[in-house]
Amino acid sequence: YSELSAIEAIQADGDVKATNIILQGLPPEVYALVSTHKIMKELWEIIQMLMQGTSLTKQERECKLYDEFDKFVYRKGESLHDFYLRFSLLLNDMNIYNMKLEQF
């Protein structure tokens, strides 16, 4: 920082802090892809692109879970315990995505 003016040093410090804050909030798989980038603008653009994919994947997973919930039935020969475990796993998966059952 010694070769920077006071304003440039403040800007550089702010960039480092902003970068650290953003990186701390990323999912591990996204962090691994972007943590080596040093230019904040490039970093932000890459994160936006990667997170859009994450959002689409989340929407697809939610749709599959709603469909699975809608079609959930007892399987012939299945014990009550196994039925309960399958249903609990489905509800836990839905809970991970903060999905609401009010729609049903």
XYZ file of C-alpha atoms in Angstrom:
104
model
C 0.000 0.000 0.000
C 2.965 2.347 0.426
C 3.087 3.256 -3.274
C -0.644 4.116 -3.370
C -2.172 7.479 -2.633
C -4.423 7.741 0.425
C -7.562 7.465 -1.729
C -6.176 4.495 -3.679
C -5.230 2.747 -0.434
C -8.750 3.217 0.930
C -10.204 1.883 -2.340
C -7.869 -1.135 -2.324
C -8.728 -1.875 1.303
C -12.445 -1.635 0.506
C -12.016 -3.978 -2.458
C -10.275 -6.574 -0.296
C -12.981 -6.369 2.370
C -15.785 -6.578 -0.224
C -14.134 -9.564 -1.881
C -13.782 -11.372 1.445
C -17.401 -10.723 2.392
C -18.665 -12.017 -0.948
C -16.423 -15.094 -0.906
C -17.536 -16.041 2.621
C -21.171 -16.255 1.529
C -20.630 -18.559 -1.435
C -21.422 -22.263 -1.559
C -18.178 -24.298 -1.431
C -18.473 -25.501 -5.031
C -18.757 -21.912 -6.322
C -16.015 -20.647 -3.998
C -13.595 -23.239 -5.366
C -14.150 -21.904 -8.888
C -13.733 -18.190 -8.154
C -11.426 -17.805 -5.156
C -8.308 -17.218 -7.294
C -9.695 -14.192 -9.162
C -8.243 -10.899 -7.948
C -10.190 -8.329 -9.980
C -13.488 -7.649 -8.204
C -15.503 -6.849 -11.349
C -14.460 -10.103 -13.029
C -15.076 -12.016 -9.826
C -18.570 -10.571 -9.475
C -19.494 -11.365 -13.101
C -18.352 -14.970 -12.734
C -20.226 -15.365 -9.442
C -23.421 -14.005 -11.014
C -23.151 -16.468 -13.881
C -22.466 -19.425 -11.579
C -25.236 -18.529 -9.148
C -27.787 -18.262 -11.965
C -27.036 -21.893 -12.693
C -27.433 -22.681 -9.006
C -30.817 -20.956 -8.999
C -32.002 -22.967 -12.000
C -30.794 -26.188 -10.411
C -32.643 -25.277 -7.199
C -35.855 -24.602 -9.141
C -35.547 -27.905 -10.979
C -34.972 -29.763 -7.705
C -37.983 -28.057 -6.096
C -40.178 -29.026 -9.056
C -39.033 -32.638 -8.767
C -39.710 -32.669 -5.033
C -43.220 -31.221 -5.466
C -43.882 -33.828 -8.151
C -42.532 -36.599 -5.929
C -44.716 -35.365 -3.057
C -47.777 -35.187 -5.295
C -47.262 -38.764 -6.505
C -46.182 -40.222 -3.156
C -48.002 -43.513 -2.511
C -47.629 -46.694 -0.531
C -45.634 -49.347 -2.400
C -47.041 -52.862 -2.393
C -45.299 -54.972 0.235
C -43.688 -51.960 1.902
C -43.680 -51.931 5.700
C -45.182 -49.004 7.541
C -41.702 -48.208 8.879
C -40.199 -48.076 5.358
C -43.116 -45.941 4.154
C -42.516 -43.552 7.053
C -38.767 -43.367 6.363
C -39.322 -42.613 2.668
C -41.866 -39.930 3.512
C -39.611 -38.411 6.189
C -36.709 -38.213 3.735
C -38.932 -36.478 1.204
C -40.137 -33.954 3.786
C -36.572 -33.353 4.973
C -35.445 -32.679 1.399
C -38.341 -30.264 0.967
C -37.453 -28.583 4.256
C -33.866 -28.019 3.076
C -35.265 -25.834 0.277
C -37.749 -24.139 2.648
C -40.602 -25.482 0.569
C -44.113 -24.998 1.912
C -46.864 -27.595 1.816
C -49.617 -24.959 1.840
C -50.016 -25.408 -1.901
C -51.467 -28.898 -1.416
